[in-house]
Coordinates of C-alpha atoms in Angstrom, one line a residue:
Chain O
M1 CA 62.9 284.4 157.0
I2 CA 64.6 287.1 159.0
W3 CA 66.4 289.6 156.9
D4 CA 69.0 290.7 159.4
P5 CA 69.2 288.2 162.2
E6 CA 72.3 289.7 163.7
N7 CA 70.5 293.0 164.4
E8 CA 66.8 291.8 164.6
C9 CA 67.6 289.0 167.1
M10 CA 70.4 290.7 169.0
D11 CA 70.6 290.3 172.7
P12 CA 68.7 293.3 174.2
E13 CA 71.5 294.3 176.5
Q14 CA 73.9 294.4 173.5
R15 CA 71.4 296.4 171.5
R16 CA 71.2 299.0 174.2
E17 CA 75.0 299.4 174.0
V18 CA 74.8 299.9 170.3
Q19 CA 71.9 302.4 170.7
L20 CA 73.8 304.4 173.2
H21 CA 76.9 304.6 171.1
R22 CA 75.0 305.6 168.0
L23 CA 72.9 308.2 170.1
R24 CA 76.0 309.9 171.3
A25 CA 77.5 310.1 167.9
T26 CA 74.3 311.5 166.4
V27 CA 73.8 314.1 169.1
A28 CA 77.4 315.3 168.8
R29 CA 77.2 315.6 165.1
L30 CA 73.9 317.5 165.3
A31 CA 75.4 319.9 167.8
A32 CA 78.3 320.6 165.5
N33 CA 76.4 320.8 162.3
V34 CA 72.8 321.9 162.8
P35 CA 72.2 325.3 164.4
Y36 CA 68.6 324.5 165.2
Y37 CA 69.7 321.5 167.4
R38 CA 72.8 323.3 168.8
D39 CA 70.5 326.1 170.0
R40 CA 67.9 323.6 171.4
F41 CA 70.6 321.7 173.3
A42 CA 72.0 325.0 174.7
E43 CA 68.5 326.1 175.8
A44 CA 68.0 322.8 177.6
G45 CA 71.4 323.0 179.2
I46 CA 72.6 319.8 177.6
N47 CA 76.2 318.9 176.9
P48 CA 76.0 316.4 174.0
L49 CA 79.3 314.8 175.1
D50 CA 77.7 314.1 178.5
I51 CA 75.2 311.4 177.6
K52 CA 76.0 308.5 179.9
S53 CA 73.1 306.1 179.3
L54 CA 69.9 305.7 177.4
D55 CA 68.1 307.1 180.4
D56 CA 69.5 310.5 179.5
L57 CA 67.5 310.5 176.3
Q58 CA 64.5 311.9 178.2
Y59 CA 66.4 315.1 178.9
L60 CA 66.9 315.9 175.3
P61 CA 64.4 318.4 173.7
F62 CA 61.5 317.2 171.6
T63 CA 61.2 318.0 167.9
A64 CA 57.7 318.5 166.4
K65 CA 56.3 319.4 163.0
D66 CA 55.9 323.0 164.1
G67 CA 59.7 323.2 164.8
M68 CA 60.3 322.1 161.2
R69 CA 58.4 325.1 159.9
E70 CA 61.2 327.3 161.3
T71 CA 63.9 325.4 159.5
Y72 CA 62.0 325.0 156.2
P73 CA 63.2 323.8 153.7
T74 CA 66.6 322.3 154.6
G75 CA 67.6 324.0 157.8
M76 CA 67.7 320.7 159.8
F77 CA 70.0 319.0 157.3
A78 CA 73.2 317.8 158.9
V79 CA 75.1 317.4 155.7
P80 CA 75.8 319.7 152.7
M81 CA 73.4 319.5 149.8
S82 CA 76.1 318.0 147.6
E83 CA 75.8 314.8 149.8
V84 CA 72.0 314.6 149.5
V85 CA 71.0 312.3 146.7
R86 CA 67.2 312.2 147.3
I87 CA 64.5 314.6 148.5
H88 CA 61.0 313.5 149.7
S89 CA 58.3 315.6 151.2
S90 CA 55.1 315.4 153.1
S91 CA 52.5 317.8 154.6
G92 CA 53.3 320.2 157.5
T93 CA 50.7 321.5 159.9
T94 CA 50.0 324.7 158.0
G95 CA 51.2 325.6 154.5
V96 CA 54.8 324.6 155.0
P97 CA 55.7 321.0 153.9
I98 CA 58.3 318.8 155.6
V99 CA 61.4 318.2 153.5
A100 CA 63.5 315.1 154.1
G101 CA 66.8 314.5 152.6
Y102 CA 68.9 311.2 152.2
T103 CA 72.5 310.5 151.5
R104 CA 73.6 307.6 149.4
T105 CA 74.3 305.6 152.6
E106 CA 70.9 306.4 154.0
I107 CA 69.1 305.2 150.8
E108 CA 70.9 301.9 151.4
I109 CA 69.9 301.9 155.1
W110 CA 66.4 302.6 154.1
A111 CA 66.4 299.7 151.6
H112 CA 67.5 297.5 154.4
T113 CA 64.7 298.6 156.8
I114 CA 62.2 298.0 154.0
A115 CA 63.8 294.6 153.4
R116 CA 63.1 293.8 157.0
T117 CA 59.5 294.9 156.5
I118 CA 59.1 292.7 153.5
C119 CA 60.6 289.7 155.4
L120 CA 58.4 290.5 158.4
G121 CA 55.5 290.2 156.0
G122 CA 56.7 286.7 154.9
G123 CA 58.4 288.0 151.7
T124 CA 61.4 286.5 150.0
S125 CA 63.3 286.9 146.7
A126 CA 60.8 284.6 145.1
D127 CA 58.0 287.2 145.6
I128 CA 56.4 289.3 142.9
L129 CA 55.8 292.5 144.7
Q130 CA 53.3 295.0 143.3
I131 CA 53.7 298.4 144.7
A132 CA 50.6 300.6 144.6
Y133 CA 51.8 303.2 146.9
G134 CA 52.3 306.5 145.2
Y135 CA 55.7 307.2 143.5
G136 CA 57.1 310.7 143.8
L137 CA 57.6 313.0 146.7
F138 CA 55.7 310.6 148.8
T139 CA 58.0 308.1 150.5
G140 CA 55.7 305.1 150.0
G141 CA 56.4 304.1 146.4
L142 CA 60.1 304.6 146.2
G143 CA 60.6 303.3 149.7
L144 CA 59.0 300.0 149.0
H145 CA 60.7 299.9 145.6
Y146 CA 64.3 300.0 146.7
G147 CA 63.7 297.5 149.5
G148 CA 61.9 295.2 147.2
E149 CA 64.8 295.2 144.7
L150 CA 67.3 294.6 147.5
V151 CA 65.5 291.6 148.7
G152 CA 65.5 290.4 145.1
C153 CA 61.7 290.4 144.6
T154 CA 60.3 291.1 141.1
V155 CA 59.0 294.6 141.6
I156 CA 56.1 296.0 139.7
P157 CA 56.1 299.8 140.2
M158 CA 52.4 300.5 139.6
S159 CA 52.1 303.5 141.9
A160 CA 48.6 304.4 142.9
G161 CA 45.5 304.4 140.8
N162 CA 44.7 302.8 137.5
T163 CA 42.7 300.1 139.2
K164 CA 41.7 298.1 136.2
R165 CA 45.3 297.9 135.1
Q166 CA 46.5 297.0 138.6
L167 CA 44.2 294.0 138.6
M168 CA 45.2 292.9 135.1
M169 CA 48.9 292.9 136.1
M170 CA 48.1 291.3 139.4
R171 CA 46.4 288.4 137.6
D172 CA 48.6 288.1 134.6
L173 CA 52.0 288.5 136.3
K174 CA 50.9 286.5 139.3
T175 CA 51.6 289.1 142.0
T176 CA 52.3 287.4 145.3
M177 CA 52.7 290.4 147.5
L178 CA 50.8 293.7 147.4
A179 CA 51.9 297.0 149.0
C180 CA 49.4 299.8 149.2
T181 CA 47.1 301.7 151.6
P182 CA 44.4 299.6 153.2
S183 CA 41.6 301.6 151.6
Y184 CA 43.1 301.1 148.2
A185 CA 43.4 297.4 148.9
L186 CA 39.6 297.4 149.5
T187 CA 39.1 299.4 146.3
L188 CA 41.1 296.8 144.4
A189 CA 39.1 294.0 146.0
D190 CA 35.8 295.7 145.0
E191 CA 37.0 296.1 141.4
A192 CA 37.9 292.4 141.4
V193 CA 34.3 291.5 142.5
D194 CA 32.9 293.8 139.8
E195 CA 35.1 292.2 137.1
G196 CA 34.1 288.7 138.3
I197 CA 37.7 287.9 139.3
D198 CA 37.7 285.2 142.0
P199 CA 40.4 285.7 144.6
G200 CA 41.4 282.1 143.9
E201 CA 42.4 283.2 140.4
L202 CA 45.0 285.5 142.0
S203 CA 48.3 284.4 143.4
L204 CA 48.4 286.8 146.3
K205 CA 50.0 285.5 149.6
S206 CA 50.5 288.6 151.6
G207 CA 50.1 292.3 151.8
L208 CA 52.0 295.3 153.4
F209 CA 49.4 297.9 154.2
G210 CA 50.0 301.2 155.9
A211 CA 50.0 305.0 155.6
E212 CA 46.6 305.3 157.3
V213 CA 44.8 303.9 160.4
W214 CA 42.8 300.8 159.6
S215 CA 40.6 298.6 161.9
T216 CA 40.6 294.9 162.4
G217 CA 37.3 295.0 160.5
S218 CA 39.2 296.3 157.4
R219 CA 41.9 293.7 157.9
D220 CA 39.4 290.9 158.0
A221 CA 37.7 292.2 154.9
I222 CA 41.0 292.6 153.0
E223 CA 42.2 289.1 154.0
Q224 CA 38.9 287.6 153.0
M225 CA 38.4 289.4 149.7
L226 CA 42.0 289.1 148.4
N227 CA 42.8 285.8 150.0
L228 CA 46.1 287.0 151.6
K229 CA 47.7 287.7 155.0
A230 CA 47.5 291.4 155.7
H231 CA 50.4 293.0 157.6
D232 CA 50.4 296.4 159.1
I233 CA 53.4 298.5 158.2
Y234 CA 54.4 301.8 159.7
G235 CA 56.5 304.7 159.0
L236 CA 56.7 308.5 158.6
T237 CA 58.6 310.9 156.4
E238 CA 60.3 312.7 159.2
I239 CA 61.9 309.4 160.5
I240 CA 62.7 307.8 157.1
G241 CA 59.4 306.8 155.4
P242 CA 58.0 303.3 155.5
G243 CA 60.3 300.8 157.2
V244 CA 60.1 302.1 160.7
S245 CA 58.2 299.1 161.9
A246 CA 56.1 296.2 160.6
E247 CA 54.1 293.2 161.8
C248 CA 55.6 289.7 161.7
G249 CA 53.6 286.6 161.0
C250 CA 52.4 286.5 164.7
Q251 CA 50.5 289.8 164.0
C252 CA 51.0 290.7 167.7
G253 CA 52.6 294.2 167.3
L254 CA 54.9 295.9 164.9
H255 CA 58.6 295.2 165.2
V256 CA 60.5 298.5 165.3
C257 CA 64.0 298.8 163.6
D258 CA 65.2 300.0 167.0
D259 CA 68.9 299.7 166.1
H260 CA 68.1 302.7 163.8
F261 CA 65.2 304.4 165.5
I262 CA 64.8 304.5 169.3
P263 CA 61.1 304.7 170.3
E264 CA 59.7 306.2 173.5
I265 CA 56.1 306.7 174.8
I266 CA 55.3 310.0 176.4
D267 CA 52.3 311.5 178.1
P268 CA 51.2 314.0 175.3
D269 CA 50.2 316.7 177.8
T270 CA 53.2 316.7 180.2
G271 CA 56.0 315.1 178.0
R272 CA 56.9 312.6 180.7
V273 CA 58.2 309.3 179.5
L274 CA 55.9 306.4 180.3
P275 CA 56.9 302.9 181.2
A276 CA 56.5 299.9 178.8
G277 CA 53.0 298.8 178.3
E278 CA 51.4 302.2 179.0
R279 CA 49.6 304.0 176.1
G280 CA 50.8 307.4 175.0
E281 CA 52.3 309.4 172.2
L282 CA 55.1 307.7 170.2
V283 CA 58.4 309.5 169.9
F284 CA 61.3 308.5 167.7
T285 CA 65.0 309.4 167.8
C286 CA 67.1 308.5 164.7
I287 CA 70.5 307.2 165.4
T288 CA 71.9 306.1 162.1
K289 CA 70.6 308.8 159.7
Q290 CA 73.0 311.3 158.2
A291 CA 71.3 314.0 156.2
F292 CA 68.2 314.6 158.3
P293 CA 68.3 312.8 161.7
V294 CA 65.7 314.0 164.2
I295 CA 65.9 313.8 168.0
R296 CA 62.7 312.8 169.9
F297 CA 60.3 313.5 167.1
R298 CA 56.7 313.6 168.4
T299 CA 54.7 311.6 165.9
R300 CA 51.2 312.4 167.5
D301 CA 50.4 308.7 167.1
I302 CA 49.1 306.9 170.2
T303 CA 50.4 303.4 170.9
R304 CA 52.3 301.5 173.5
L305 CA 55.6 299.4 173.6
N306 CA 56.3 295.8 174.3
Y307 CA 59.9 294.7 175.0
D308 CA 59.2 291.0 175.4
K309 CA 60.9 288.6 172.9
C310 CA 58.5 287.6 170.1
E311 CA 57.7 284.1 169.1
C312 CA 59.2 284.9 165.7
G313 CA 62.6 285.1 167.3
R314 CA 63.1 288.8 166.9
T315 CA 64.1 290.8 170.0
S316 CA 63.3 294.2 168.6
V317 CA 60.7 296.2 170.6
R318 CA 57.2 296.0 169.3
M319 CA 54.6 298.8 169.1
D320 CA 50.8 298.2 169.0
R321 CA 48.9 299.0 165.8
V322 CA 48.2 302.7 165.8
T323 CA 44.5 303.5 166.3
G324 CA 44.4 307.2 166.9
R325 CA 46.4 310.5 167.1
S326 CA 46.8 313.2 169.7
D327 CA 46.5 316.1 167.2
D328 CA 44.1 317.2 164.6
M329 CA 45.8 315.7 161.7
L330 CA 43.5 313.8 159.2
I331 CA 44.5 311.1 156.8
I332 CA 42.5 311.3 153.6
R333 CA 43.1 308.5 151.1
G334 CA 46.5 308.0 152.7
V335 CA 47.5 311.6 152.6
N336 CA 48.2 313.7 155.7
V337 CA 45.9 316.8 155.9
F338 CA 45.9 319.4 158.6
P339 CA 42.9 321.6 159.0
G340 CA 45.4 324.4 159.4
Q341 CA 46.4 324.0 155.8
I342 CA 42.9 324.5 154.7
E343 CA 42.5 327.5 156.9
N344 CA 45.7 328.9 155.4
V345 CA 44.3 328.7 151.9
L346 CA 41.0 330.3 152.8
V347 CA 42.6 333.2 154.7
N348 CA 45.0 333.9 151.8
M349 CA 42.2 333.9 149.3
E350 CA 39.6 336.0 151.0
E351 CA 41.7 338.1 153.4
T352 CA 39.3 337.3 156.2
L353 CA 38.7 333.8 157.4
P354 CA 35.2 332.6 156.4
H355 CA 33.4 330.2 158.6
Y356 CA 34.2 326.8 157.3
Q357 CA 33.8 323.1 158.2
L358 CA 35.3 319.9 157.0
V359 CA 33.0 316.9 156.5
I360 CA 34.7 313.6 155.8
T361 CA 32.8 310.6 154.6
K362 CA 33.6 307.4 152.8
E363 CA 32.2 306.8 149.3
G364 CA 32.6 303.2 148.6
R365 CA 36.1 302.5 150.1
L366 CA 37.7 305.9 149.6
D367 CA 37.6 308.9 151.8
V368 CA 36.0 312.1 150.6
L369 CA 36.7 315.5 152.1
E370 CA 34.1 318.2 151.7
V371 CA 35.0 321.7 152.7
Q372 CA 31.9 323.7 153.5
V373 CA 32.3 327.5 153.3
E374 CA 29.8 330.0 154.5
V375 CA 28.7 332.7 152.0
S376 CA 29.5 336.1 153.3
P377 CA 29.8 339.6 151.8
Q378 CA 33.3 338.7 150.7
I379 CA 32.2 335.4 149.2
F380 CA 29.1 336.3 147.3
A381 CA 28.4 336.7 143.6
D382 CA 25.2 337.6 142.0
T383 CA 25.4 335.0 139.2
I384 CA 25.5 331.3 139.2
K385 CA 28.6 331.3 137.2
G386 CA 30.2 333.7 139.7
L387 CA 29.4 331.4 142.6
E388 CA 30.5 328.3 140.7
S389 CA 33.8 330.0 139.9
V390 CA 34.3 330.8 143.6
E391 CA 33.8 327.2 144.5
A392 CA 36.1 326.1 141.6
K393 CA 38.8 328.6 142.7
I394 CA 38.7 327.4 146.3
Q395 CA 38.8 323.8 145.0
D396 CA 41.9 324.5 142.9
E397 CA 43.8 326.3 145.6
L398 CA 43.1 323.5 148.0
A399 CA 44.2 320.8 145.6
G400 CA 47.5 322.7 145.1
A401 CA 48.0 323.0 148.8
L402 CA 46.9 319.6 150.0
G403 CA 47.9 317.4 147.1
I404 CA 44.5 315.8 147.0
Q405 CA 41.1 316.8 145.4
C406 CA 38.4 317.9 147.8
R407 CA 34.8 319.0 147.2
V408 CA 33.8 322.6 148.0
K409 CA 30.3 323.4 149.0
L410 CA 29.0 326.9 149.6
V411 CA 26.5 327.0 152.5
E412 CA 24.3 329.7 153.9
P413 CA 25.5 332.0 156.7
K414 CA 25.2 330.8 160.3
T415 CA 24.7 327.2 159.2
I416 CA 28.1 326.2 160.7
E417 CA 28.0 325.8 164.4
R418 CA 29.7 328.5 166.3
S419 CA 31.5 327.4 169.4
I420 CA 33.0 328.9 172.5
G421 CA 36.7 328.1 172.7
K422 CA 38.1 325.6 170.1
A423 CA 36.0 325.5 167.0
K424 CA 34.7 322.0 166.1
R425 CA 35.8 322.3 162.5
V426 CA 36.0 318.7 161.6
I427 CA 33.1 316.3 161.3
D428 CA 34.4 312.8 160.6
L429 CA 31.6 310.5 159.5
R430 CA 33.7 307.6 158.6
E431 CA 32.8 304.8 160.8
E432 CA 36.2 303.3 161.7
Chain I
M1 CA 18.8 362.8 135.1
A2 CA 21.4 361.6 137.6
L3 CA 22.8 358.1 136.9
A4 CA 22.0 356.9 140.4
D5 CA 18.3 357.5 139.8
N6 CA 18.2 355.3 136.8
V7 CA 19.7 352.3 138.4
T8 CA 17.4 350.0 140.4
K9 CA 18.7 348.0 143.3
Q10 CA 18.0 344.3 143.1
V11 CA 18.3 342.1 146.2
S12 CA 20.0 338.8 145.6
V13 CA 19.6 336.0 148.2
F14 CA 21.9 332.9 148.3
L15 CA 19.7 329.8 149.0
E16 CA 20.9 326.2 149.7
N17 CA 18.7 323.6 148.2
K18 CA 16.9 322.9 151.4
S19 CA 13.2 322.8 151.6
G20 CA 11.5 325.8 153.2
R21 CA 14.2 328.3 152.5
L22 CA 12.2 330.2 149.8
A23 CA 9.1 330.2 152.1
E24 CA 11.1 331.6 154.9
V25 CA 12.5 334.5 152.7
C26 CA 9.0 335.5 151.8
E27 CA 7.8 335.2 155.4
V28 CA 10.7 337.4 156.6
L29 CA 9.9 340.0 154.0
G30 CA 6.2 339.9 154.7
E31 CA 6.7 340.4 158.4
A32 CA 8.9 343.4 157.7
D33 CA 6.2 344.9 155.5
V34 CA 8.3 344.6 152.4
N35 CA 6.5 344.1 149.1
I36 CA 8.0 342.0 146.3
R37 CA 7.5 343.5 142.9
A38 CA 9.3 341.0 140.7
L39 CA 11.4 337.9 141.2
C40 CA 13.3 335.2 139.5
I41 CA 15.4 332.2 140.7
A42 CA 18.5 330.8 139.1
D43 CA 19.4 327.3 140.3
T44 CA 22.0 324.6 140.3
S45 CA 21.8 321.2 142.0
D46 CA 23.5 322.6 145.1
F47 CA 22.2 326.1 145.5
G48 CA 20.1 328.9 144.0
I49 CA 20.1 332.6 143.8
L50 CA 16.8 334.3 144.4
R51 CA 16.6 337.8 142.8
L52 CA 14.1 340.2 144.1
I53 CA 12.8 343.7 143.1
V54 CA 11.1 345.0 146.3
N55 CA 9.6 348.3 147.3
D56 CA 12.4 348.9 150.0
P57 CA 15.6 347.2 149.0
A58 CA 17.6 348.5 152.0
R59 CA 15.1 347.2 154.5
A60 CA 14.8 343.9 152.8
T61 CA 18.6 343.5 152.8
R62 CA 18.8 344.3 156.5
V63 CA 16.0 342.0 157.7
L64 CA 17.2 339.1 155.6
Q65 CA 20.8 339.5 156.8
E66 CA 19.5 339.6 160.4
R67 CA 17.8 336.4 159.8
G68 CA 21.0 334.8 158.6
F69 CA 20.6 334.9 154.9
G70 CA 23.5 335.6 152.5
V71 CA 22.4 338.7 150.7
G72 CA 23.9 340.9 148.1
E73 CA 22.7 343.9 146.1
A74 CA 23.1 344.3 142.4
D75 CA 22.4 347.2 140.1
V76 CA 19.8 346.5 137.3
L77 CA 18.2 348.6 134.6
A78 CA 14.4 348.7 134.3
L79 CA 13.6 349.3 130.7
I80 CA 10.3 350.1 129.0
V81 CA 9.9 347.7 126.2
P82 CA 7.1 348.0 123.6
D83 CA 4.5 345.3 124.3
R84 CA 4.4 343.8 120.8
P85 CA 6.2 341.0 118.9
G86 CA 9.7 342.3 118.2
G87 CA 9.6 344.8 121.0
L88 CA 12.2 343.0 123.1
A89 CA 14.3 342.1 120.0
S90 CA 14.7 345.8 119.1
V91 CA 16.0 346.7 122.6
L92 CA 18.4 343.7 122.6
A93 CA 19.7 344.7 119.2
L94 CA 20.6 348.1 120.6
L95 CA 22.5 346.5 123.4
R96 CA 24.3 344.0 121.1
D97 CA 25.3 346.7 118.7
A98 CA 26.8 348.7 121.6
G99 CA 28.8 345.7 122.7
V100 CA 26.9 345.3 126.0
N101 CA 26.7 341.8 127.5
V102 CA 23.5 341.0 129.2
E103 CA 24.1 338.7 132.3
Y104 CA 20.4 338.0 132.8
M105 CA 17.0 339.6 132.5
Y106 CA 13.5 339.0 133.6
A107 CA 10.1 340.8 133.3
F108 CA 7.5 342.4 135.5
F109 CA 3.9 341.4 135.1
I110 CA 2.9 345.0 135.6
T111 CA 2.7 347.1 132.5
V112 CA 3.3 350.8 132.4
D113 CA 1.1 352.7 130.0
G114 CA 0.5 349.5 128.0
D115 CA 4.3 348.7 127.7
A116 CA 6.2 345.9 129.4
V117 CA 8.9 346.5 132.0
V118 CA 12.0 344.3 131.7
L119 CA 14.9 344.3 134.1
F120 CA 18.4 343.9 132.7
R121 CA 21.6 343.0 134.5
I122 CA 24.7 344.1 132.6
D123 CA 28.4 344.6 133.6
D124 CA 28.6 347.3 136.2
A125 CA 31.4 349.1 134.3
A126 CA 29.1 349.4 131.3
I127 CA 26.1 350.9 133.1
A128 CA 26.8 354.6 132.6
D129 CA 27.6 354.3 128.9
T130 CA 24.6 352.0 128.3
V131 CA 22.2 354.4 130.1
Q132 CA 23.4 357.2 127.8
M133 CA 23.1 355.0 124.7
L134 CA 19.6 353.9 125.5
E135 CA 18.4 357.4 126.2
E136 CA 19.8 358.6 122.9
N137 CA 17.7 355.8 121.3
N138 CA 14.6 356.9 123.1
I139 CA 14.3 353.9 125.3
R140 CA 12.6 354.9 128.6
I141 CA 14.5 353.8 131.7
L142 CA 12.4 353.7 134.9
T143 CA 13.9 355.4 137.9
A144 CA 14.5 353.4 141.0
D145 CA 11.7 355.2 142.8
E146 CA 9.3 354.5 140.0
V147 CA 10.2 350.8 140.1
Y148 CA 9.8 350.5 143.8
A149 CA 6.3 352.2 143.5
L150 CA 5.0 349.9 140.8

């Protein structure tokens, strides 16, 4: 079933008119209310009232995570805080997180985009939806939650973790739709095997998996082990959270809610807009958001766009599954991590930056991040407990800054490769 | 006697648990004509700390650092301990009664006039007072030069 046929199956020409109208309104409101955008438009010589067609979108300035650092925490908000009813947050490129705000209307819009996602995944009000995305500042849990309730599913707000309890509820309450990260889905599948639970005993029909890159190999494994149809879903905090796009039953690209978010593909080096079908960096412009609309946000995700009508009947533009990024952001167990954040912690602790290296592996299904730090005159203690407490202190500071636990290993001086030019600080040993 | 003379410099080396590291340290010191007088190793599953008393700590530190080892220096006290049952206990009792915490200790094989030599690592801030207390109790502390020449 299609959640919103009027908008999802709209004639493309008509949709472009709707997009243009909404784009003009958003740009005008930003120029009036957000100094950051007013200044950026002025720099680029743009008169917001002068946007004549969607082709003019390419002349608007980009917004990137770095730009958000300048306006932390709420400098980009377009409404007063009294109208903001929700805050969510995710990692910024260094120590400064991204703060997203939502008005009451936006919470409803968001719920509708998620409702589309759920229906794209074959869901209906008869579904029992188990949400194993984290609840809290992360947009995954609460995002899926409000959309699930809107559709009328029976929502089980498990959040992440507690794997044995997840399986128990899944079996006993007869969950039909699972929403979590792909690596957690595999963890649940493994636990089911360990407990001798046959997938045939479960009632799962479909899954909504996102927040990290996953291969077709993982998809096949998840579908086979959990006996469900696995749908890729996509979103990011800066745009709204999950609900930006999702796969339909054809599994031939993710339908974008393009009446709310206009996608573009650009060359990541030059910023030039690329034609449909060409791979490049995905950029989004929000045209219905109120508190925190962003213009031409550079996602750093690499994909391409397809404007053909889909067999499912929807005319919304599709994007390919994302398989890589154009920056150095890592995703560890579904959480965004920038090497810059780690560098920030080390510099603040030791006053000089020690030589460090990140080694990422998979243990079982889950990602493990190990931060290797070279011993130096600043980082040296004569006793075991002294060195162990250095490791523990770095570990605590990192956990606080990144939001996830990593391992810290002290290594001998000069064991980390020195390089000319950009240091190769990350060794990603995960195979996919 | 000046405080600095009583304090012996110990060379501490950080070692990852990789095979051959210990051998390499000894090779480097041998090539630099440095003689090891006493040593001990403290270890965990990930790394170890090798503690050395050598005849030329400054040279040892320099050549080890040049070869890429993580090296630190620590101040230890080399105490003469009567070589009989209860000898060590009596020295430790003195330290305990003075409220001095012993981080670690280890012994030389070499004896001095029939007595044992034991190296003690205590809190840096407590060294001056502890030296005075030990001297008042007639515990002989070897000077750094005496230690390096053992």
